[in-house]
XYZ file of C-alpha atoms in Angstrom:
752
model
C 131.953 62.559 1.089
C 132.267 64.907 -1.911
C 135.241 67.232 -1.866
C 133.258 70.200 -2.938
C 131.314 70.123 0.354
C 134.268 71.748 2.090
C 133.222 74.920 0.247
C 129.937 75.142 2.188
C 129.589 78.382 4.075
C 126.515 77.068 5.846
C 124.379 80.044 4.717
C 120.905 78.742 3.927
C 119.606 79.140 0.392
C 116.326 78.208 -1.292
C 116.231 76.835 -4.817
C 113.383 75.652 -6.994
C 113.952 72.444 -8.957
C 111.281 71.268 -11.405
C 108.707 73.455 -9.651
C 109.482 72.264 -6.125
C 111.194 74.386 -3.465
C 114.197 72.990 -1.584
C 116.404 74.376 1.162
C 120.166 73.796 1.099
C 123.433 75.530 1.969
C 125.452 77.922 -0.133
C 128.533 76.352 -1.742
C 126.879 73.172 -2.992
C 126.539 72.493 -6.696
C 123.185 72.161 -8.424
C 123.873 68.440 -8.902
C 124.585 67.918 -5.185
C 121.362 69.680 -4.181
C 119.380 67.662 -6.752
C 120.842 64.400 -5.445
C 120.266 65.167 -1.795
C 116.595 65.640 -2.692
C 116.519 62.439 -4.781
C 116.114 64.257 -8.090
C 117.733 62.281 -10.888
C 120.216 64.055 -13.154
C 122.041 61.737 -15.572
C 125.858 61.772 -15.510
C 128.579 59.766 -17.230
C 131.839 61.186 -15.875
C 130.714 62.405 -12.433
C 132.132 60.543 -9.434
C 131.007 61.776 -6.029
C 134.309 61.045 -4.285
C 136.553 63.111 -6.606
C 136.409 66.710 -7.801
C 134.012 67.351 -10.718
C 135.537 66.230 -14.022
C 133.143 67.974 -16.416
C 134.006 65.948 -19.495
C 130.661 64.305 -20.380
C 128.138 67.208 -20.386
C 125.294 64.770 -19.551
C 124.454 66.663 -16.346
C 123.340 69.836 -18.161
C 120.336 71.701 -16.711
C 118.454 74.900 -17.494
C 118.446 77.854 -15.101
C 115.870 80.606 -15.472
C 117.439 83.838 -16.692
C 120.687 82.154 -17.796
C 121.300 81.580 -21.486
C 122.274 78.133 -22.713
C 122.642 74.948 -20.716
C 124.631 74.738 -17.508
C 126.859 71.942 -16.170
C 125.175 71.095 -12.879
C 128.232 69.209 -11.554
C 130.305 72.394 -11.516
C 127.855 75.246 -11.073
C 127.218 76.324 -7.468
C 123.542 76.962 -6.763
C 122.557 80.521 -5.855
C 119.717 81.631 -3.625
C 116.398 81.825 -5.480
C 117.618 79.911 -8.561
C 114.875 78.282 -10.627
C 116.219 75.097 -12.198
C 114.862 72.577 -14.686
C 116.577 69.189 -14.855
C 114.338 67.604 -17.475
C 112.860 69.131 -20.630
C 112.536 68.201 -24.292
C 115.630 70.293 -25.142
C 117.666 68.675 -22.349
C 116.554 65.197 -23.411
C 117.658 65.867 -26.991
C 120.980 67.336 -25.864
C 121.687 64.231 -23.764
C 120.511 61.972 -26.547
C 122.994 63.627 -28.926
C 125.799 63.146 -26.402
C 124.918 59.454 -26.217
C 124.944 59.200 -30.021
C 128.492 60.534 -30.028
C 129.546 58.125 -27.274
C 128.218 55.231 -29.302
C 129.901 56.256 -32.568
C 132.988 54.185 -31.975
C 132.146 52.214 -28.896
C 131.610 48.695 -30.264
C 128.186 47.544 -29.097
C 129.201 43.916 -28.665
C 127.614 43.716 -25.250
C 127.141 39.956 -25.403
C 130.823 39.293 -24.740
C 131.617 42.325 -22.594
C 132.265 41.872 -18.864
C 130.440 45.065 -18.056
C 127.179 43.981 -19.679
C 124.335 44.195 -17.192
C 126.049 46.874 -15.067
C 127.227 49.272 -17.767
C 126.460 52.992 -17.650
C 126.704 53.287 -21.414
C 124.315 50.387 -21.945
C 121.819 51.828 -19.441
C 121.880 55.312 -20.909
C 121.706 54.063 -24.491
C 118.372 52.503 -23.477
C 117.330 55.497 -21.377
C 117.767 57.915 -24.283
C 116.035 55.628 -26.777
C 118.953 54.960 -29.133
C 117.934 51.949 -31.194
C 120.609 52.326 -33.847
C 123.843 54.099 -34.668
C 123.113 56.744 -37.270
C 126.740 57.340 -38.228
C 130.088 55.649 -37.783
C 133.785 56.434 -37.740
C 136.621 54.292 -39.041
C 137.798 51.806 -36.452
C 141.369 52.150 -35.282
C 143.419 49.149 -34.240
C 143.763 49.431 -30.459
C 145.072 46.246 -28.838
C 144.055 45.280 -25.296
C 146.784 45.901 -22.726
C 147.403 43.681 -19.695
C 148.565 45.806 -16.758
C 148.705 42.987 -14.211
C 145.774 43.165 -11.814
C 143.714 45.036 -14.406
C 143.469 45.027 -18.212
C 142.715 48.007 -20.428
C 140.775 47.912 -23.694
C 141.205 51.324 -25.379
C 138.536 50.451 -27.982
C 135.893 50.456 -25.223
C 137.221 53.540 -23.387
C 134.982 56.624 -23.461
C 137.637 58.941 -21.921
C 135.500 59.877 -18.913
C 138.732 60.255 -16.870
C 137.276 58.679 -13.700
C 140.097 56.125 -13.488
C 142.784 58.804 -13.812
C 141.162 60.878 -11.079
C 140.982 57.905 -8.706
C 144.618 57.021 -9.389
C 145.621 60.629 -8.687
C 143.195 61.985 -6.093
C 142.315 58.845 -4.110
C 144.910 56.054 -4.128
C 147.786 58.373 -4.998
C 149.655 55.741 -7.034
C 149.552 58.315 -9.867
C 149.987 55.528 -12.405
C 147.281 56.514 -14.893
C 147.522 59.530 -17.173
C 145.661 60.766 -20.245
C 147.539 60.695 -23.519
C 145.804 63.374 -25.564
C 145.432 62.789 -29.267
C 141.971 64.007 -30.220
C 140.083 61.057 -31.586
C 142.990 58.766 -30.720
C 143.196 59.835 -27.040
C 143.863 57.003 -24.629
C 144.719 56.218 -21.002
C 148.332 55.184 -20.322
C 149.800 53.370 -17.334
C 153.091 55.124 -16.560
C 154.077 52.628 -13.835
C 153.396 49.211 -15.368
C 156.441 47.656 -13.725
C 154.927 48.349 -10.258
C 151.822 46.207 -10.931
C 149.784 48.254 -8.457
C 146.838 46.352 -6.956
C 145.437 49.824 -6.211
C 144.531 50.043 -9.918
C 141.597 47.843 -8.897
C 140.121 51.101 -7.576
C 140.494 52.731 -10.989
C 138.836 49.738 -12.665
C 135.981 49.816 -10.144
C 134.835 53.262 -11.291
C 135.048 52.543 -15.033
C 131.501 53.019 -16.393
C 132.135 50.714 -19.366
C 134.217 47.580 -19.961
C 137.482 49.395 -20.685
C 139.208 48.682 -17.352
C 138.462 45.284 -15.838
C 140.000 42.932 -13.335
C 142.247 40.641 -15.410
C 141.414 37.451 -13.502
C 137.661 38.145 -13.488
C 137.471 38.710 -17.257
C 135.227 36.248 -19.129
C 134.381 34.256 -15.992
C 130.823 35.360 -15.147
C 128.064 37.768 -16.140
C 127.161 40.476 -13.655
C 123.561 39.279 -13.370
C 124.568 35.721 -12.416
C 126.432 36.866 -9.307
C 124.834 37.275 -5.872
C 126.068 40.357 -4.011
C 126.732 39.716 -0.336
C 127.352 42.910 1.658
C 130.186 42.754 4.157
C 133.175 44.563 5.669
C 136.827 43.913 4.874
C 138.599 42.171 7.781
C 142.217 42.656 6.686
C 143.838 45.926 7.756
C 141.549 47.250 10.499
C 139.878 49.764 8.178
C 136.674 47.699 8.008
C 135.906 49.067 4.533
C 132.542 48.468 2.874
C 132.537 45.644 0.320
C 130.412 43.084 -1.517
C 131.447 39.501 -2.112
C 130.060 38.526 -5.533
C 129.271 34.835 -5.412
C 128.069 32.071 -7.738
C 127.926 28.322 -7.027
C 129.645 28.674 -3.646
C 132.622 30.519 -5.111
C 133.627 34.190 -4.748
C 134.279 35.578 -8.232
C 135.193 39.103 -7.259
C 134.842 41.830 -4.642
C 133.099 45.113 -5.470
C 132.142 48.163 -3.391
C 130.010 51.298 -3.344
C 132.710 52.897 -5.495
C 130.835 56.181 -5.815
C 131.630 56.962 -2.161
C 134.063 54.377 -0.772
C 137.441 52.798 -1.502
C 139.141 49.457 -1.029
C 142.856 48.760 -0.971
C 144.424 45.951 -3.011
C 143.997 43.445 -0.173
C 140.306 44.243 0.178
C 139.624 43.962 -3.524
C 141.806 41.003 -4.451
C 142.452 39.138 -1.196
C 139.178 37.219 -0.951
C 139.950 33.523 -1.566
C 141.131 32.468 1.881
C 138.139 30.428 3.079
C 138.660 27.249 5.114
C 137.245 24.810 2.595
C 136.401 21.133 3.072
C 136.103 21.496 6.850
C 133.873 18.831 8.409
C 132.478 18.211 11.874
C 135.136 16.118 13.604
C 133.405 15.069 16.844
C 136.543 13.610 18.474
C 138.525 16.836 17.798
C 135.579 18.890 19.099
C 135.505 16.953 22.379
C 139.262 17.503 22.750
C 138.722 21.245 22.185
C 136.090 21.429 24.936
C 138.436 19.549 27.297
C 141.347 21.850 26.331
C 139.287 24.939 27.262
C 138.361 23.420 30.626
C 142.020 22.748 31.408
C 143.454 25.930 29.890
C 145.561 28.300 31.953
C 145.438 30.751 29.039
C 143.555 31.343 25.816
C 145.449 33.149 23.037
C 143.409 35.108 20.505
C 144.599 36.529 17.166
C 143.426 39.800 15.597
C 141.354 37.733 13.122
C 138.479 37.588 15.594
C 135.046 39.228 15.378
C 133.514 41.273 18.217
C 131.051 38.469 18.948
C 133.803 35.854 19.200
C 135.747 38.242 21.453
C 132.702 38.487 23.720
C 132.432 34.677 23.847
C 136.084 34.516 25.002
C 135.417 37.233 27.578
C 132.395 35.340 28.972
C 134.365 32.077 29.094
C 137.213 33.874 30.874
C 134.760 35.031 33.552
C 133.434 31.511 33.953
C 136.701 29.539 33.867
C 139.223 32.084 35.120
C 141.851 31.531 32.411
C 144.167 34.307 31.239
C 142.998 35.923 27.985
C 145.919 37.001 25.813
C 145.843 38.886 22.500
C 149.243 40.562 22.218
C 148.641 43.331 19.664
C 145.150 44.118 20.956
C 146.527 44.300 24.522
C 149.280 46.725 23.516
C 146.676 48.882 21.754
C 144.332 48.644 24.766
C 147.033 49.893 27.159
C 148.015 52.667 24.737
C 144.402 53.872 24.439
C 143.843 53.677 28.209
C 146.844 55.965 28.761
C 145.693 58.187 25.881
C 142.208 58.603 27.320
C 143.581 59.494 30.758
C 144.609 62.811 29.146
C 141.544 63.456 26.940
C 138.921 62.067 29.313
C 137.284 60.108 26.467
C 137.834 56.401 25.779
C 138.224 56.776 21.981
C 140.449 59.067 19.901
C 138.584 61.937 18.225
C 139.796 61.497 14.633
C 138.025 60.280 11.487
C 139.137 59.521 7.941
C 136.905 62.258 6.558
C 138.572 64.804 8.834
C 141.974 63.620 7.561
C 140.919 64.192 3.935
C 139.647 67.685 4.847
C 142.897 68.610 6.649
C 145.329 71.353 5.702
C 148.211 69.549 7.390
C 148.783 65.925 8.413
C 151.580 64.594 10.631
C 152.282 60.850 10.548
C 154.276 59.338 13.412
C 155.234 55.722 14.027
C 153.670 54.023 11.023
C 154.866 52.930 7.613
C 151.511 54.226 6.486
C 151.469 53.044 2.872
C 151.866 49.416 3.984
C 150.199 49.472 7.414
C 146.960 51.279 6.561
C 146.346 51.956 2.865
C 142.906 53.534 3.430
C 144.380 56.041 5.870
C 147.108 56.813 3.338
C 144.392 57.347 0.667
C 142.783 60.012 2.879
C 146.130 61.727 3.464
C 146.580 61.717 -0.309
C 143.139 63.316 -0.745
C 144.129 66.092 1.685
C 147.315 66.612 -0.305
C 145.539 66.739 -3.684
C 142.421 68.697 -2.673
C 143.753 71.087 -0.032
C 147.468 71.163 -0.933
C 147.918 69.897 2.628
C 151.356 69.824 4.233
C 152.247 66.182 4.932
C 154.939 65.663 7.573
C 156.141 62.063 7.715
C 158.155 61.114 10.817
C 159.828 57.706 10.721
C 163.263 56.053 10.892
C 162.798 54.876 7.275
C 161.998 56.950 4.226
C 159.265 55.501 1.992
C 159.584 56.290 -1.707
C 155.975 55.182 -2.307
C 154.637 58.294 -0.573
C 157.276 60.740 -1.777
C 154.701 62.363 -4.064
C 152.664 63.619 -1.083
C 155.241 64.134 1.691
C 156.287 67.780 2.050
C 158.666 67.183 4.991
C 160.332 63.902 5.966
C 161.677 63.878 9.528
C 163.927 60.897 10.182
C 164.451 59.857 13.787
C 166.548 57.213 15.532
C 165.018 53.782 16.058
C 163.660 53.521 19.615
C 163.526 57.273 20.216
C 159.752 57.626 19.736
C 159.205 58.925 23.274
C 161.704 61.733 22.719
C 160.160 62.502 19.315
C 156.646 62.674 20.816
C 157.940 65.030 23.538
C 159.641 67.286 20.958
C 156.462 67.298 18.861
C 154.325 68.236 21.872
C 156.729 71.010 22.841
C 156.735 72.357 19.265
C 152.958 72.279 18.731
C 151.862 73.470 22.178
C 154.028 76.590 22.500
C 150.988 78.907 22.330
C 148.434 76.600 23.966
C 146.778 77.176 27.310
C 147.820 74.196 29.399
C 147.364 72.924 32.958
C 150.329 73.998 35.079
C 151.795 70.487 35.435
C 151.883 69.960 31.669
C 153.304 73.417 30.960
C 156.024 72.743 33.558
C 156.770 69.344 32.024
C 157.217 70.878 28.546
C 159.254 73.826 29.862
C 161.587 71.449 31.688
C 162.387 69.353 28.592
C 166.058 69.479 27.603
C 165.451 70.207 23.917
C 169.127 70.121 22.956
C 169.592 66.707 24.553
C 166.381 65.265 23.044
C 167.280 66.644 19.635
C 170.703 64.969 19.810
C 169.273 61.647 21.072
C 166.428 61.423 18.520
C 168.472 62.966 15.710
C 165.599 65.363 14.993
C 167.132 68.795 14.412
C 165.662 71.857 16.108
C 165.604 73.580 12.705
C 163.421 70.708 11.367
C 160.951 71.331 14.190
C 161.000 75.082 13.490
C 160.258 74.363 9.845
C 157.392 72.071 10.885
C 155.965 74.708 13.201
C 156.266 77.490 10.588
C 154.538 75.378 7.931
C 151.473 75.040 10.211
C 151.134 78.751 10.975
C 148.066 80.515 9.548
C 146.550 77.130 8.764
C 143.776 75.284 10.566
C 142.427 71.759 10.256
C 145.311 69.564 11.420
C 145.476 65.790 11.709
C 147.925 63.593 13.563
C 148.092 59.930 12.577
C 149.986 57.492 14.797
C 150.597 53.805 14.278
C 151.809 50.431 15.438
C 155.468 51.392 16.009
C 154.283 53.167 19.164
C 151.923 50.624 20.741
C 154.503 47.969 21.627
C 157.254 50.455 22.461
C 158.591 49.997 26.031
C 157.407 53.557 26.782
C 154.069 53.240 24.953
C 151.920 54.639 27.760
C 153.959 57.816 28.158
C 154.002 58.237 24.331
C 150.197 57.842 24.326
C 149.830 60.702 26.817
C 152.126 62.963 24.807
C 150.137 62.235 21.613
C 146.859 62.845 23.472
C 148.036 66.364 24.366
C 147.703 67.270 20.649
C 144.035 66.260 20.632
C 143.271 67.873 23.976
C 145.165 71.176 23.672
C 146.246 71.743 20.059
C 142.901 70.931 18.423
C 144.270 68.084 16.310
C 142.122 65.413 14.665
C 144.008 62.355 15.973
C 143.748 58.831 14.575
C 145.478 55.989 16.434
C 145.455 53.397 13.637
C 144.412 50.045 15.104
C 146.705 47.097 14.282
C 145.523 44.878 11.392
C 142.425 42.736 11.794
C 139.933 43.581 14.529
C 142.453 44.519 17.235
C 140.418 47.573 18.180
C 137.199 45.606 18.642
C 138.985 42.982 20.751
C 140.625 45.700 22.876
C 137.193 47.185 23.651
C 135.338 43.920 24.320
C 137.920 41.921 26.279
C 139.625 42.298 29.604
C 143.053 41.200 28.344
C 146.072 39.887 30.262
C 149.743 40.596 29.614
C 151.201 37.108 29.941
C 150.086 33.555 29.263
C 150.520 30.831 31.853
C 149.813 27.093 32.053
C 148.291 25.084 29.223
C 147.222 27.142 26.219
C 144.408 27.159 23.671
C 144.998 29.313 20.585
C 142.435 30.915 18.267
C 144.348 31.395 15.003
C 147.533 31.424 17.114
C 149.696 28.317 17.650
C 149.192 26.855 21.153
C 149.035 23.511 22.969
C 145.601 23.144 21.344
C 145.030 25.224 18.220
C 141.749 26.296 16.627
C 142.558 27.310 13.050
C 140.730 28.909 10.127
C 143.717 28.010 7.928
C 142.768 24.370 8.341
C 146.094 23.311 9.866
C 145.184 23.215 13.583
C 143.666 20.700 15.988
C 140.124 21.853 15.171
C 138.875 23.735 12.114
C 137.327 27.189 12.437
C 135.611 29.377 9.800
C 137.557 32.159 8.060
C 136.203 35.720 8.214
C 134.368 35.370 4.878
C 132.511 32.319 6.219
C 130.949 33.894 9.284
C 128.459 36.470 10.441
C 129.607 39.012 12.932
C 130.853 42.550 13.384
C 134.144 44.479 13.325
C 135.143 47.909 14.624
C 136.594 50.187 11.930
C 139.293 52.851 12.082
C 136.383 55.348 12.107
C 135.190 53.775 15.422
C 132.143 52.312 13.698
C 130.678 48.871 14.340
C 129.985 47.267 10.950
C 128.416 43.931 9.945
C 130.019 41.062 8.006
C 127.887 38.452 6.267
C 128.575 34.869 5.197
C 129.964 34.698 1.661
C 130.901 31.014 1.537
C 129.608 27.871 3.236
C 131.507 26.237 6.075
C 131.051 22.650 7.185
C 132.810 22.485 10.535
C 132.198 23.546 14.109
C 132.283 27.215 15.119
C 133.385 28.855 18.366
C 129.743 29.216 19.457
C 129.384 25.404 19.440
C 132.319 25.093 21.853
C 130.922 27.938 23.997
C 127.556 26.178 24.283
C 129.291 22.938 25.290
C 131.096 24.960 27.986
C 127.887 26.314 29.503
C 127.035 29.433 27.497
C 123.780 29.443 25.599
C 123.248 31.063 22.202
C 121.654 29.696 19.047
C 123.973 31.737 16.817
C 127.219 33.673 17.262
C 125.370 36.874 16.263
C 123.080 36.547 19.282
C 125.999 38.225 21.081
C 125.928 41.374 18.895
C 123.349 43.098 21.088
C 125.278 42.132 24.247
C 128.494 43.974 23.356
C 129.540 46.185 26.309
C 127.628 49.469 26.408
C 130.215 50.967 28.771
C 132.666 50.726 25.853
C 130.385 52.607 23.465
C 128.502 49.676 21.904
C 124.715 49.726 21.566
C 122.177 46.973 22.348
C 121.223 46.482 18.685
C 120.474 43.065 17.191
C 122.716 41.985 14.295
C 119.749 41.757 11.901
C 118.764 45.340 12.763
C 122.124 46.845 11.767
C 121.751 49.075 8.691
C 124.231 48.658 5.841
C 123.891 51.242 3.083
C 124.823 54.693 1.779
C 122.258 57.312 0.808
C 122.230 59.083 -2.562
C 124.839 61.661 -1.506
C 127.143 59.211 0.274
C 126.143 59.518 3.933
C 127.107 56.271 5.627
C 124.517 54.096 7.347
C 126.611 51.025 8.169
C 126.101 49.631 11.635
C 126.545 52.487 14.103
C 129.233 54.810 15.453
C 130.539 53.852 18.881
C 129.553 56.352 21.566
C 132.448 58.150 23.210
C 132.455 57.428 26.951
C 133.924 59.616 29.699
C 136.874 58.196 31.636
C 138.753 59.557 34.632
C 141.653 61.935 34.087
C 145.218 61.598 35.333
C 147.403 64.004 33.414
C 150.690 63.018 35.018
C 153.697 62.766 32.746
C 156.982 61.101 33.616
C 160.452 62.256 32.699
C 161.555 61.144 29.264
C 163.722 58.057 29.678
C 167.234 57.815 28.338
C 167.357 56.062 25.042
C 168.896 52.664 24.536
C 170.706 52.993 21.209
C 170.163 50.590 18.323
C 173.586 50.282 16.686
C 174.400 48.220 13.609
C 171.859 46.314 11.552
C 168.196 46.576 12.515
C 165.142 44.793 11.151
C 161.667 46.294 11.017
C 158.698 43.940 11.066
C 156.552 45.260 8.259
C 154.429 43.544 5.638
C 154.522 44.673 2.008
C 151.557 46.632 0.624
C 148.368 44.492 0.371
C 149.621 41.814 2.762
C 148.407 41.762 6.350
C 148.212 38.200 7.609
C 148.278 34.500 6.820
C 144.853 35.046 5.219
C 145.943 37.591 2.609
C 148.990 35.325 2.052
C 146.586 32.536 1.057
C 144.965 34.689 -1.656
C 145.943 33.644 -5.159
C 145.621 37.164 -6.637
C 148.088 38.654 -4.152
C 151.283 36.782 -4.809
C 154.234 38.201 -2.918
C 157.621 36.756 -2.213
C 158.479 37.081 1.470
C 162.084 38.266 1.655
C 164.230 40.341 3.996
C 164.641 43.580 2.054
C 167.576 45.864 2.807
C 169.712 48.598 1.290
C 173.215 48.347 -0.126
C 174.423 49.926 3.116
C 172.604 47.247 5.169
C 174.359 44.588 3.085
C 177.746 46.172 3.844
C 177.100 46.360 7.615
C 175.917 42.721 7.782
C 178.347 41.438 5.087
C 175.349 39.801 3.415
C 175.134 39.186 -0.312
C 171.997 39.529 -2.401
C 170.281 36.113 -2.490
C 171.914 34.789 0.679
C 169.768 32.917 3.227
C 169.837 33.832 6.918
C 168.081 32.672 10.090
C 166.994 34.697 13.086
C 164.377 34.548 15.857
C 161.830 37.177 16.939
C 159.415 36.647 19.872
C 160.189 32.946 19.741
C 159.307 32.676 16.029
C 162.106 31.335 13.819
C 162.607 33.077 10.472
C 164.496 31.601 7.541
C 164.785 34.433 5.048
C 166.281 35.104 1.663
C 168.046 38.495 1.756
C 167.450 40.840 -1.170
C 169.031 44.227 -1.842
C 166.650 47.040 -2.773
C 168.720 49.808 -4.373
C 166.030 52.429 -3.660
C 166.371 51.919 0.114
C 168.775 53.793 2.395
C 170.189 53.206 5.869
C 170.792 50.120 7.974
C 167.203 48.996 8.564
C 165.769 46.056 6.598
C 162.078 45.206 6.124
C 160.997 41.808 7.444
C 157.494 40.556 6.571
C 155.418 38.229 8.761
C 152.443 37.536 6.478
C 153.881 34.219 5.275
C 154.465 32.816 8.767
C 151.057 31.134 9.045
C 149.384 31.348 12.439
C 152.692 32.042 14.195
C 152.807 35.466 12.517
C 150.387 36.563 15.266
C 153.079 35.938 17.904
C 155.383 38.596 16.451
C 153.939 41.463 18.423
C 156.743 43.264 20.279
C 158.311 46.614 19.323
C 158.621 46.494 15.535
C 162.334 47.313 15.355
C 164.881 44.694 16.475
C 168.645 44.432 16.417
C 169.501 41.711 13.937
C 171.333 38.716 15.401
C 171.494 36.136 12.659
C 173.294 33.078 11.428
C 173.852 32.197 7.812
C 171.725 29.312 6.588
C 173.625 26.048 6.258
C 176.042 26.935 9.081
């Protein structure tokens, strides 16, 4: 996971540490080699996932033939080096560093939130400091409330970890160091933004200086039970722990040394379906509804095991199985794999962060997939990567990493994908049919229709010359496009023939898992049963349906992550009602627990016959991931036929774009008390002029049969005639809004 690993040349070296010989590769630091061989070297400021900071000096070691002590976090190991990580002199040096740390760090551990999991506390004990030999005059440094997190400068040891995370990982760039010698402090330069991503900065704080505001003074670390799980919100499936006491989640933490969570993962945890009871009459109605159903509708908030239950019931009862976003993704990936010959895309997050150039197409990445955006930010900060962002809407939140913004016309994604393929495959060796297809494209016409200038494409192509390590990230704008399957094939050409690391970001929730497990239908017919989707009979984890169901933090099961990894979720909170498995058993299936289905997930789709309880869930000392397992890539048959690019239907006038704000993904994040967002239609001044709408006016419109009643707000930082319309506040019906994300706006004013 460490950045510095990209320096490895792969040449084998031998080093001796504390009298023992170890083999490693040239380019790694002494600290990395020590850790991969489980040799302990104390650190205070080192954080595996960012570049070495080198501010604490705790990691000093001795190297034979080199005078003085060496910082092991920064020094690359050389062949034949003889290293000592522990000696009397080193112990005293580290002890002196700890004495200095403790000079003006108030040791009032009894009331500090970090007590029991504090690096400073642990190392004060480790280096036998029973008292403070000298003191410095206390300065008055008031605690600052920054929204999601609070900062206590009196406890801060200036290790800089939080600043590095804010800069190198999340890219919010809110935290900076204000240098002033003894009075140095961390400042938040973007307080007004109230970034939930600062939760990541607080997570790495080794002391109690940065803490979650709402968690403060609520529980001691040692009273909380850590329940390992995976985040179900955006489709990233990030590693997390629910920290629980007395049947209540107090906070979410993670293996912060190696992994990240977005604001939704860290703060969107209180969405359980509480007070559910076993309502026998409602249960009997549910069983009857399944028997009579023409169709079963399934939302993205469904585990792999539940998806398999639906698939088995479909086989038995013959109903249509409908999951709109997962179906669109399924069809996109089927078309994609017909070009590559493999059923999964080839890309990973780690490959994105190691890239020299990243192209993003068809996703408002900062809002759709924060973890993917974090990895693009890492590429930008570590490798000075070119970041080309292609979208009809500019996004000021990622301005700091985008090197080229290419704006295209709404609806013209097929033309854009064709232009991109033509630009990036000029030199590639291609099958004759594909070369002919690209040669026959009318570039002038496509350029005019998409509004992407030929000079923009030339600039893009030039910026990639002499570089290697490219990623292409595509998103949900493409999957429900009327020409999605042709777009998928064009995107797949970049993986197959241009050597790109391609990531097709799955829609929020577990859409990818569902698309792999279920044989989905396009249309519903007859009577319907809905799982977290409104239907004639509705099963709901929000507690507002015909029969209660458990929320994701109340059930065991697995998800598929954006890295194509199956990962386990565990029960964080109790649930008193019936679960889907109970209904399945009443309908003729037979399993004691939902997780009995984990080992039955379809092997032809890359799953393995592993029992749920046998799934690993940990990271090793250098950050290698052992969570669940990676799906195996399966061969599929090829059909590399491309159709002519269709003429574009223009989107004139005012357009709305279905897009949730950062940290909101569904009715479940909407329920979370720490993520309070107002759901409004957000448009530019220009949008207001075109629609003759005033700031604060209410309007009504309908999308995919869902009626919206929205307050319109002007955002002066936005441009153009496209407004952002969220769906996270629409309860279960939000899952129905699953067509192409851009729509012409036909509205009426409220009260008319």
